[in-house]
Coordinates of C-alpha atoms in Angstrom, one line a residue:
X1 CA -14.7 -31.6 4.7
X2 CA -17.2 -30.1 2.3
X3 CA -20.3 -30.6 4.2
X4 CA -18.1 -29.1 7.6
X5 CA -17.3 -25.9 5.1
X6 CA -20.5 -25.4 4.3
X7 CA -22.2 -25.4 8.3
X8 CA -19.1 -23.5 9.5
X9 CA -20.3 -20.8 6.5
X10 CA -23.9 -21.1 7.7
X11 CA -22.7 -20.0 11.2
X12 CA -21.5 -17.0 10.1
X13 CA -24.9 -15.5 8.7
X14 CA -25.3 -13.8 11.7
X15 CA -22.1 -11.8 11.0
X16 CA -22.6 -8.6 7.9
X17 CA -21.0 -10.2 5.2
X18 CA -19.5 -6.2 4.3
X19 CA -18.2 -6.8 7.6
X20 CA -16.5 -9.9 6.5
X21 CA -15.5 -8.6 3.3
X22 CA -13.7 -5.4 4.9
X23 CA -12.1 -7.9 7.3
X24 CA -10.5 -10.0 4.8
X25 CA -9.1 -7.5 1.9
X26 CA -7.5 -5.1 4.9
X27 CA -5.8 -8.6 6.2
X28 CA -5.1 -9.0 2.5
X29 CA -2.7 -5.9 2.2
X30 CA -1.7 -5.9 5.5
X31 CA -0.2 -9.5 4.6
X32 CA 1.5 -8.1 1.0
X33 CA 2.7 -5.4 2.9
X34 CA 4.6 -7.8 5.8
X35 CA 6.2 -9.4 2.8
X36 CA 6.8 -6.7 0.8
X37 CA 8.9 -4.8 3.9
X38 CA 11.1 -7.6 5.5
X39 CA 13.8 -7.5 3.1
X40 CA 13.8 -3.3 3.8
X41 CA 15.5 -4.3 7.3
X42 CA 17.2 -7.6 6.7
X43 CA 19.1 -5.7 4.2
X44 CA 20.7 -3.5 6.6
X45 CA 21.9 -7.3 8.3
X46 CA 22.8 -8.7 5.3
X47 CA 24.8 -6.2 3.7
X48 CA 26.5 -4.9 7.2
X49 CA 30.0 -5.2 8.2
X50 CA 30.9 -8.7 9.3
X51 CA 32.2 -7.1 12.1
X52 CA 29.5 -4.9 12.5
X53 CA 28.4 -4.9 16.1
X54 CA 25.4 -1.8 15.6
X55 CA 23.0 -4.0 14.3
X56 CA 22.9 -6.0 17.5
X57 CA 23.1 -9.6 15.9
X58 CA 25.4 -11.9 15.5
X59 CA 24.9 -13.4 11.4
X60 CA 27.0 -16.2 10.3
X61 CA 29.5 -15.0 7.5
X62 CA 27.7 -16.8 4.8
X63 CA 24.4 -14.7 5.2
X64 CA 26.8 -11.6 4.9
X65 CA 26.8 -9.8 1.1
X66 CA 29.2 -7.3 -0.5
X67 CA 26.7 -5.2 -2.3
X68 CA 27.3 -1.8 -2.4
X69 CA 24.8 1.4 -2.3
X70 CA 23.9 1.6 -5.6
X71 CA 23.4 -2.9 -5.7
X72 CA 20.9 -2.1 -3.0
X73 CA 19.3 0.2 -4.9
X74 CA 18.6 -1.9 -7.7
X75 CA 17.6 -4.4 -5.3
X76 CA 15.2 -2.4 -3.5
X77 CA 13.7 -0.7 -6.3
X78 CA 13.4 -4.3 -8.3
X79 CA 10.2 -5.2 -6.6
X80 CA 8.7 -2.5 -7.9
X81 CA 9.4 -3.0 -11.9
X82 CA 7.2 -5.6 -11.8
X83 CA 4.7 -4.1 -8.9
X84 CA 4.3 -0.9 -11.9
X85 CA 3.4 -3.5 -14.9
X86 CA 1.3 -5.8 -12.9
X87 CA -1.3 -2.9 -12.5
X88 CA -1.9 -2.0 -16.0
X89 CA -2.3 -5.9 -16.5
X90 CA -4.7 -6.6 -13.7
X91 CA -6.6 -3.4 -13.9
X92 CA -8.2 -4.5 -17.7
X93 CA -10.0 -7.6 -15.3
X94 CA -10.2 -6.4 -11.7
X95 CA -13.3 -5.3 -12.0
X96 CA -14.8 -8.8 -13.1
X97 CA -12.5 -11.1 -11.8
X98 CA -11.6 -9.7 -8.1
X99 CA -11.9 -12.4 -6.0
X100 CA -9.7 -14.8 -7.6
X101 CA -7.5 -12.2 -8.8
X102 CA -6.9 -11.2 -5.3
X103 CA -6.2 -14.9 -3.9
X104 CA -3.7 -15.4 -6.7
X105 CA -2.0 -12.4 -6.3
X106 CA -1.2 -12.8 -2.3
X107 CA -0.9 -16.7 -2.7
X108 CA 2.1 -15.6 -5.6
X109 CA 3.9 -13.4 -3.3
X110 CA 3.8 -15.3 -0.3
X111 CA 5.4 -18.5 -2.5
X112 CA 7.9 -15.7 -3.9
X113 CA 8.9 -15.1 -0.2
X114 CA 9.3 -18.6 1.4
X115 CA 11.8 -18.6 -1.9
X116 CA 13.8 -15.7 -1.4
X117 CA 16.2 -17.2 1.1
X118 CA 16.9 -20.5 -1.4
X119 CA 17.1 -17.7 -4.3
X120 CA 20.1 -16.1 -2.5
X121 CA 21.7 -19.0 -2.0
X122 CA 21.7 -20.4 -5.6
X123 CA 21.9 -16.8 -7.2
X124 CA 23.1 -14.3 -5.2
X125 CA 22.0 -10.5 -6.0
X126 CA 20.7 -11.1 -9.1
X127 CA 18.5 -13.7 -8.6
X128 CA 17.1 -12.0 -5.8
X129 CA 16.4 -9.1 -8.2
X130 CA 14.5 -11.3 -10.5
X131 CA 12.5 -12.5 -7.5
X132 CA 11.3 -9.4 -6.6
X133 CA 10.4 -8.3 -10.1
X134 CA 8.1 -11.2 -9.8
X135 CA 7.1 -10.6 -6.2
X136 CA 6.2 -7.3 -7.4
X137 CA 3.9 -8.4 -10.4
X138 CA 2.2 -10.8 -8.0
X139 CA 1.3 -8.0 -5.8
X140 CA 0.6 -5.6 -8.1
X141 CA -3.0 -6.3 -8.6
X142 CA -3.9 -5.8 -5.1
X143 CA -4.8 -2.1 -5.6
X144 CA -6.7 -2.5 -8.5
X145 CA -8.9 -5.6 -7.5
X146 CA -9.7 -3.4 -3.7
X147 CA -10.9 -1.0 -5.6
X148 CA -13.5 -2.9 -7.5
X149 CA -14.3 -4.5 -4.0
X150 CA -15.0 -1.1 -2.8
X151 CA -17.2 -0.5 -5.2
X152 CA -19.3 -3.6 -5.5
X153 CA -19.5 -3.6 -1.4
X154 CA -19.2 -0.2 0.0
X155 CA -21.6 2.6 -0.7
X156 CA -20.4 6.2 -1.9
X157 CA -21.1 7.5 1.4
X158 CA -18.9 5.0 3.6
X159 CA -16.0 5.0 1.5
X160 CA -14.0 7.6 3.2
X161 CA -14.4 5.2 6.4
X162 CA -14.2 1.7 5.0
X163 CA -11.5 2.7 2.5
X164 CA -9.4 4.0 4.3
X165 CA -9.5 1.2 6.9
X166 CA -8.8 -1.0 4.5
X167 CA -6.2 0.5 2.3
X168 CA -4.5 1.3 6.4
X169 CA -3.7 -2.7 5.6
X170 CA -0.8 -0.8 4.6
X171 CA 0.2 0.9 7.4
X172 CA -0.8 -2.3 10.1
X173 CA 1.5 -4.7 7.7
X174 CA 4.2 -2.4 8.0
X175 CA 4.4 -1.9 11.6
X176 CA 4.2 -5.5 12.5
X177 CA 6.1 -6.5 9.3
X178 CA 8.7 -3.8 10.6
X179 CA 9.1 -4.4 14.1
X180 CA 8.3 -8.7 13.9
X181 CA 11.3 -8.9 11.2
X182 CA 13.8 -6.8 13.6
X183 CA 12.8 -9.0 16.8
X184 CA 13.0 -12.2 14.6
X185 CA 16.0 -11.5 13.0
X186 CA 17.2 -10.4 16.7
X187 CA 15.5 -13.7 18.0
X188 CA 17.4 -16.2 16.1
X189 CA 20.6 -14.2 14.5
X190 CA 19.6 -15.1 11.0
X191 CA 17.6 -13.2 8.4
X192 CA 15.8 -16.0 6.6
X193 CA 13.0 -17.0 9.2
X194 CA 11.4 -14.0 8.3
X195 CA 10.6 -14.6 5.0
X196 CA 9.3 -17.8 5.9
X197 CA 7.1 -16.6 8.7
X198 CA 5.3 -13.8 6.7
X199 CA 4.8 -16.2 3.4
X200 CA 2.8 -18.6 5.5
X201 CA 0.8 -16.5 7.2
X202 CA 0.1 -15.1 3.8
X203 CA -0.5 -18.7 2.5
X204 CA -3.1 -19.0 5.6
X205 CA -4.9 -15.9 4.6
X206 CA -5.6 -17.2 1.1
X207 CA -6.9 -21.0 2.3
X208 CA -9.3 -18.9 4.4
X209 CA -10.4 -15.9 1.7
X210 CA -11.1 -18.9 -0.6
X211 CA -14.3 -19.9 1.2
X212 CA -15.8 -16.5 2.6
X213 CA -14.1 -13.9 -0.2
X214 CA -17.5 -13.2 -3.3
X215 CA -16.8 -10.5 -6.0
X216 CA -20.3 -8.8 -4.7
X217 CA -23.3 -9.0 -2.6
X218 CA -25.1 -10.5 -5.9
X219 CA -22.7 -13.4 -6.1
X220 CA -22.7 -14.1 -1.9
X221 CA -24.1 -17.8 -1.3
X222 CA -24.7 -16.9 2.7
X223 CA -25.6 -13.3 3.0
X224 CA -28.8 -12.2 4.2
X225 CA -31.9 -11.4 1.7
X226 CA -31.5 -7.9 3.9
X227 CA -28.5 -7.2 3.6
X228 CA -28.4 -8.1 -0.1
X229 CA -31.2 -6.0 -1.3
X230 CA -29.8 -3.1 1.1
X231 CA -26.3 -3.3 -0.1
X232 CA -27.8 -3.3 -3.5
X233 CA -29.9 -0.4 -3.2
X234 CA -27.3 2.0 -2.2
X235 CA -25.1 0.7 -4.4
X236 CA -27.5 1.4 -7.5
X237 CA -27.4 4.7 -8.5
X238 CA -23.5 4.2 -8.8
X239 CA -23.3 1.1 -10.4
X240 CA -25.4 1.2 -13.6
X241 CA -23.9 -1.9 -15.9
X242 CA -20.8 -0.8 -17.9
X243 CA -19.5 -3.6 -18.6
X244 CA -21.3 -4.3 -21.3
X245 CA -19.4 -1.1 -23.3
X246 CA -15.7 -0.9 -24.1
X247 CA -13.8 0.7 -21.4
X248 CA -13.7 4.9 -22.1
X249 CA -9.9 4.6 -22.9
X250 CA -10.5 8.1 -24.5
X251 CA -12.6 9.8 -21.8
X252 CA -10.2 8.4 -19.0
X253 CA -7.2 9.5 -20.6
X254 CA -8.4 12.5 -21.3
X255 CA -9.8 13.5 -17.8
X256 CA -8.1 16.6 -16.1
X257 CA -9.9 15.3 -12.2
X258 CA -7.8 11.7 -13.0
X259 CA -4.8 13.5 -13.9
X260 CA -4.5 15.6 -10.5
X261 CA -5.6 12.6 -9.0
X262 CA -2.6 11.0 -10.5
X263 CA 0.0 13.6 -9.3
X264 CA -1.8 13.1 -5.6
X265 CA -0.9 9.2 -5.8
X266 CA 2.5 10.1 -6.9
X267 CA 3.7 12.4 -4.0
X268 CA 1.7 9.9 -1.6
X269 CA 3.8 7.3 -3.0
X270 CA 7.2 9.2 -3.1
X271 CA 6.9 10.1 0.6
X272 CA 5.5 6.4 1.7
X273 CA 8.4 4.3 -0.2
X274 CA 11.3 6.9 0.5
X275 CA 10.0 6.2 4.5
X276 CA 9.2 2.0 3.8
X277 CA 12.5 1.4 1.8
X278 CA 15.2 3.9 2.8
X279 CA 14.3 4.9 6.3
X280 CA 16.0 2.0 7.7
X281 CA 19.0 2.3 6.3
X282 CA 19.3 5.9 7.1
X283 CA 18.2 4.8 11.1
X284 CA 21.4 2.5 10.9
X285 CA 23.9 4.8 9.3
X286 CA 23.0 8.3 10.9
X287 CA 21.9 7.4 14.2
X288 CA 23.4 4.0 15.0
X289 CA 20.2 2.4 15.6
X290 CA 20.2 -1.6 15.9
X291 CA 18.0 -4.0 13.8
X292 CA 15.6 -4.7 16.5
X293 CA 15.1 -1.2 17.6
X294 CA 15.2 -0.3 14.2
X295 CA 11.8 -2.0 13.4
X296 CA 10.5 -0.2 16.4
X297 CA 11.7 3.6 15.4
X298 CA 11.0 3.1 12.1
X299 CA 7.3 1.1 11.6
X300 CA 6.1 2.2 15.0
X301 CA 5.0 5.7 13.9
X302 CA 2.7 3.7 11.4
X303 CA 0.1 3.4 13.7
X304 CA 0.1 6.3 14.6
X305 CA -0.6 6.8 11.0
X306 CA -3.2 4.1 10.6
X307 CA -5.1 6.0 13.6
X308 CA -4.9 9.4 11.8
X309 CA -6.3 7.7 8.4
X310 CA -9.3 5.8 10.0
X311 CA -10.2 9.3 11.9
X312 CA -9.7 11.2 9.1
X313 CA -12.2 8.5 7.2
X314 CA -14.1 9.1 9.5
X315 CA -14.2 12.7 10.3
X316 CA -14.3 13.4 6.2
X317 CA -17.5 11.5 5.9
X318 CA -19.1 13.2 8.7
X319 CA -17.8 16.3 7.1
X320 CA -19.4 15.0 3.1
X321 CA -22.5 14.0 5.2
X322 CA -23.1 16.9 7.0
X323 CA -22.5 19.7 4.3
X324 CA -19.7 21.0 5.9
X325 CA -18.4 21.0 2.6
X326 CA -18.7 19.3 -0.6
X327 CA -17.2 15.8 -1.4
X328 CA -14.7 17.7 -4.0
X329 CA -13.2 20.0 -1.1
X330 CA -13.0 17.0 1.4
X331 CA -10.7 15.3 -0.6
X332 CA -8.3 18.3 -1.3
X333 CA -8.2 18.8 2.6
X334 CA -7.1 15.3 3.9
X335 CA -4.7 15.5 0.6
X336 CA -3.3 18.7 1.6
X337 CA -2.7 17.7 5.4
X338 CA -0.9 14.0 4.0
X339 CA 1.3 16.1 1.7
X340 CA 2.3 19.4 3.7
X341 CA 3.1 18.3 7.2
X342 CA 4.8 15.3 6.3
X343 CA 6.9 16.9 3.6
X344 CA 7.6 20.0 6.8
X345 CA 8.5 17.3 9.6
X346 CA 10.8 14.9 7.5
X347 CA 13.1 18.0 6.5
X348 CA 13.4 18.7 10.5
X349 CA 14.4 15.6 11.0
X350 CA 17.4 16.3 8.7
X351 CA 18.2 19.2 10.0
X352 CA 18.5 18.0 13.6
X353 CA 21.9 16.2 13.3
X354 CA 22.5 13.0 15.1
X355 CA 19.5 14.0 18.1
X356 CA 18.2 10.5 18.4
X357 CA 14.5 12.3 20.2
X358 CA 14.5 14.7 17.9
X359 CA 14.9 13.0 14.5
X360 CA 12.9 9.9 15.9
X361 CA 10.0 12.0 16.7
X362 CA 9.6 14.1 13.5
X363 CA 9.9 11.2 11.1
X364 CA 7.1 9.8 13.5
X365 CA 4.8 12.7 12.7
X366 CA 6.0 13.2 9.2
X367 CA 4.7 8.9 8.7
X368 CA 1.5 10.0 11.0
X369 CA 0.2 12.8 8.7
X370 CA 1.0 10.7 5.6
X371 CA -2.1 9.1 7.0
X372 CA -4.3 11.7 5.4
X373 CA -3.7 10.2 1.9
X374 CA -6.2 7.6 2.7
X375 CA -9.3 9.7 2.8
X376 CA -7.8 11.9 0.3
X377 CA -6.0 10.6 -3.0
X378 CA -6.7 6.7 -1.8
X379 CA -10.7 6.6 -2.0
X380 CA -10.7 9.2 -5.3
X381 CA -11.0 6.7 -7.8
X382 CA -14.3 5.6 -6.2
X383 CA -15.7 8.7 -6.4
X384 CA -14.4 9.3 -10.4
X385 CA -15.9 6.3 -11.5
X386 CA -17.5 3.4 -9.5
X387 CA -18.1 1.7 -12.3
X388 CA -14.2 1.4 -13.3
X389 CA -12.3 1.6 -9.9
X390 CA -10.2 -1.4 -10.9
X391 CA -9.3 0.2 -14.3
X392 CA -8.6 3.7 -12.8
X393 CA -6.5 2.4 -9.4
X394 CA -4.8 0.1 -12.0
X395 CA -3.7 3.6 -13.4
X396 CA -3.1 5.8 -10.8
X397 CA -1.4 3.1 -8.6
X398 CA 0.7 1.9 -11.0
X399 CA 2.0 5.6 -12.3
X400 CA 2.4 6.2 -8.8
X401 CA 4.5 2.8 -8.2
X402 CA 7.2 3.9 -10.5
X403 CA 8.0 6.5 -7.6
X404 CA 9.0 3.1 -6.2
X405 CA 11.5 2.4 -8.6
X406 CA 12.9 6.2 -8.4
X407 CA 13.4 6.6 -4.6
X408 CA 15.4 3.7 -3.7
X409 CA 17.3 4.0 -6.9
X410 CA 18.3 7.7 -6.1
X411 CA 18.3 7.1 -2.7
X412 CA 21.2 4.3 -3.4
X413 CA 23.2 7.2 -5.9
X414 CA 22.7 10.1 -4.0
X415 CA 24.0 8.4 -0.6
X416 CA 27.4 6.4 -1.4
X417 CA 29.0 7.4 1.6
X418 CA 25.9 7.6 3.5
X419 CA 26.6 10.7 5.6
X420 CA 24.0 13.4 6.9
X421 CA 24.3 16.2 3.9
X422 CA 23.8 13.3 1.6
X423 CA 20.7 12.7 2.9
X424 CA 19.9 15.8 3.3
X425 CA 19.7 16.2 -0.9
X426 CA 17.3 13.0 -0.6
X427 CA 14.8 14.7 1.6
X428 CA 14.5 17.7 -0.3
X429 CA 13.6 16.3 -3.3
X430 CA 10.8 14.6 -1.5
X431 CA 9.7 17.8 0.1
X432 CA 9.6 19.4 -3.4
X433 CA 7.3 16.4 -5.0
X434 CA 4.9 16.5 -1.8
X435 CA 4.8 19.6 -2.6
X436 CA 4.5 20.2 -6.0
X437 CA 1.8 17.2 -6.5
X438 CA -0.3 18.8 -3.8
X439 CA -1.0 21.9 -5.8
X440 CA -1.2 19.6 -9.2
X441 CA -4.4 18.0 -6.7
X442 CA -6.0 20.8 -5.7
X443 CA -6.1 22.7 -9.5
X444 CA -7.3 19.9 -11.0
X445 CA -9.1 17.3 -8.4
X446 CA -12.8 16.0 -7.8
X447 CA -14.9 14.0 -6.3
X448 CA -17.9 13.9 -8.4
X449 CA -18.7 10.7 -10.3
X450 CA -17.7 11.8 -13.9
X451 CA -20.1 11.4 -16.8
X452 CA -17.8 8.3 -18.7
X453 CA -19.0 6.6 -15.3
X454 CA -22.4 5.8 -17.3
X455 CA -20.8 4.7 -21.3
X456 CA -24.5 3.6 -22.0
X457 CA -26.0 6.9 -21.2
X458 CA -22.6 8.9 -23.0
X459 CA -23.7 7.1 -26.3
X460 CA -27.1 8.0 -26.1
X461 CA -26.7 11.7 -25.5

C-alpha cells in the first residue's frame, strides 16, 4: 500500500504542487463550511410545527423539538464559543505546524458531525450545544493555519487571486452545504442523513490531504527542483526567518493597520453569519419558503458571490500590478464595495414586505457583493506580516468570530414572534456595523508589510 502511495505521488509531478496545495485547503473550508451550515436549515425542520406543512417534509414526531427563539439562539451561536477560542489557541503554532494542524482540525469536526444526530438523541438541546462548542474549536484553526499556507506557498503578488479562491471555500461549501442539506432532508424526510453525508466526505478529504498536503515548498518530497527554487525565490524577500525571535506581542498589539484590519473582519463577519445562520429562518417565517427551496434561495446567491471574489482577486491584482493604484488603496476599495452594497441591498429586502422576487433578489446581491471581502479584509494579514499570518488571522478571525456568537443570539431576542418589523431592527443593526467598520478600515488600513514583519532586523536597528 506504501510502495502504491508512493508511484501514485510520483505521477503527480507533472501537476504544480501550488496548484495542488490551492486545490486541497479551498476543499478544506469548503468541507468545514458544509458541516458548519447543515444544522442552519435542519433547524427550521426540527424545531417546526409538527403540523407544519411549509417546510415541505414530512419528520417523524420524535425528530421534532420544542425549542424556542431564544434556545435556538444559543444553539446557533454555540458553535461559535468555541470557533472564537480555538483561534487564539491555534494561531501561537499555525505557522509551524500547518499541515497537521489543518488535518486535525477538519478530521475533528467531521467526527463532531457524524455525532450530532446520536448527541440529540441522548441529550437533547444541551448536548447539542456542547457539541458545537467543540465542533467550533475543531474548526477554529482553519483560518489561521490558511494563512500560514498562503504565505509559505503563494507570493505577495498572487495573493489577491489565490486567496481569495481559496478562502471562496467558504462561499462553494455553503451553497452546496445549503442547497444538498434542503434536497436531502426533502429526499428522505429526516434531518440526520445530512450530518452523516458532510462528515464523511470531510473524513475523505483528510485521508487524501494526508499524503499530498507539506507545510512548504521546502518540506515537499515530490515537487520539482523548478518549482522549488522559483516558489522560493519569490517568496524570499517576504519571508526572512522569524521564528527564531519571540512573537512581537507588543508591536502587534500595538499596530493601528491590524486594528482597522480588525474592524474590516468584524463587519465582514457580522453580515456573512447574520446571512449563514439567520437567513433561513427568516426565508421560512416571512416568506413561507419550504426546506428544499430554502437551500436554493438562500445559498444560491453564494456563487454568485464566489464569482465576484475570484474576479475581484483577480481584477485587484491586475490593478496592484499595474499601478493603477497602490496595494494600500486596493484593499480599501474591494472592502468598501463588500461593506456598502451589501449593507444597501439587505435593508431593501426588508423593506419590500412579503415580495418573494423582490426580497429573494436583493438578499442575492447583498450575499454577491459580500464577495469583495475576500480581496479586501481576507488577504490583509498577508500583506501586514508574512512572516506571522497564522498569528495575525488567529487574531483578526477570532475577534471577528465573536460576531458569531452576537448575531444569532440577538437575532433569537430580537425576533420572538418572528414578524417583519422585528426583523426589520436586526437588519439595521447590521447595516450600521457594515458601515461603521468600513470607515474604521479605510482611516486606519494597509497593505504594506510592516516593519515587526523582520524581529531580527527591529533588534538590530
Amino acid at each position: 500500500m506504501l510502495e502504491l502511495t508512493k508511484a501514485c505521488m510520483a505521477g503527480l509531478c507533472f501537476c504544480p504542487k501550488k496548484y495542488i496545495l490551492v486545490m486541497m485547503t479551498f476543499f478544506a473550508i469548503f468541507n468545514q463550511y458544509t458541516m458548519r451550515i447543515c444544522l442552519h436549515l435542519a433547524i427550521t425542520v426540527m424545531t417546526g410545527d409538527r403540523n407544519d406543512t411549509v417546510s415541505g417534509v414530512s419528520i417523524a414526531d420524535e425528530d421534532h423539538f420544542d425549542w424556542d427563539e431564544y434556545e435556538q439562539g444559543i444553539i446557533l451561536s454555540a458553535f461559535y464559543w468555541g470557533y472564537t477560542l480555538s483561534h487564539f489557541a491555534s494561531a501561537l503554532v499555525a505557522d509551524r505546524y500547518s499541515k497537521h494542524l489543518l488535518g486535525v482540525s477538519v478530521l475533528i469536526t467531521a467526527v463532531l458531525t457524524i455525532l450530532t444526530p446520536l448527541a440529540i438523541d441522548i441529550g437533547g438541546s444541551w448536548l447539542l450545544v456542547l457539541v458545537r462548542v467543540l465542533e467550533g474549536i475543531g474548526e477554529g484553526a482553519t483560518f489561521p493555519v490558511l494563512s500560514a499556507l498562503i504565505a509559505h506557498w503563494i507570493p505577495a503578488s498572487q495573493r489577491g487571486f489565490y486567496g481569495s479562491f481559496i478562502f471562496s471555500g467558504c462561499q462553494i461549501g455553503a451553497l452546496i452545504g445549503g442547497i444538498g442539506t434542503g434536497y436531502f432532508i426533502e429526499a428522505h424526510n429526516t434531518w440526520r442523513t445530512t450530518f452523516y453525508i458532510w462528515g464523511v466526505m470531510a473524513i475523505i478529504w483528510y485521508m487524501v490531504w494526508l499524503f499530498i498536503g507539506f507545510e512548504s515548498p521546502e518540506t515537499h518530497p515530490y515537487i520539482s527542483e523548478q518549482e522549488r527554487s522559483e516558489l522560493v525565490a519569490q517568496l524570499a524577500e517576504s519571508r526572512k526567518s522569524a521564528h527564531s525571535y519571540p512573537i512581537p506581542w507588543r508591536s502587534i498589539l500595538t499596530s493601528c493597520p491590524l486594528w482597522g484590519l480588525i474592524a474590516g473582519q468584524i463587519g465582514h463577519d457580522w453580515g456573512t453569519y447574520l446571512i449563514i445562520t439567520d437567513l433561513p429562518k427568516y426565508m421560512k417565517s416571512i416568506l413561507q419558503i419550504s426546506v428544499s427551496d430554502n437551500g436554493l434561495v438562500t445559498y444560491t446567491p453564494f456563487f454568485s458571490m464566489w464569482l465576484f471574489s475570484i474576479m475581484g482577486g483577480w481584477l485587484c491584482d491586475m490593478q496592484i500590478e499595474k499601478q493603477c493604484t497602490s496595494r494600500t488603496n486596493a484593499r480599501k476599495f474591494w472592502t468598501t464595495l463588500g461593506s456598502i452594497l451589501p449593507a444597501f441591498f439587505m435593508m431593501a429586502a426588508s423593506y419590500t414586505g412579503k415580495d418573494k422576487v423582490l426580497v429573494i433578489t436583493y438578499f442575492a446581491l447583498c450575499v454577491t457583493f459580500l464577495g469583495g471581502f475576500y480581496p479586501g479584509v481576507k488577504v490583509n494579514t498577508n500583506d501586514l506580516s508574512p512572516n506571522f499570518a497564522g498569528v495575525l488571522m488567529g487574531m483578526v478571525n477570532g475577534i471577528g468570530a465573536v460576531t458569531g456568537i452576537i448575531t444569532p443570539y440577538l437575532a433569537g431576542l430580537l425576533t420572538p414572534n418572528q414578524t417583519l418589523e422585528e426583523w426589520r431592527v436586526v437588519f439595521w443593526i447590521a447595516f450600521a456595523v457594515l458601515n461603521i467598520t468600513n470607515v474604521i478600515f479605510i482611516l486606519f488600513a494597509s497593505g504594506e508589510i510592516q516593519p515587526w514583519n523582520y524581529p531580527r532586523q527591529q533588534q538590530q536597528s
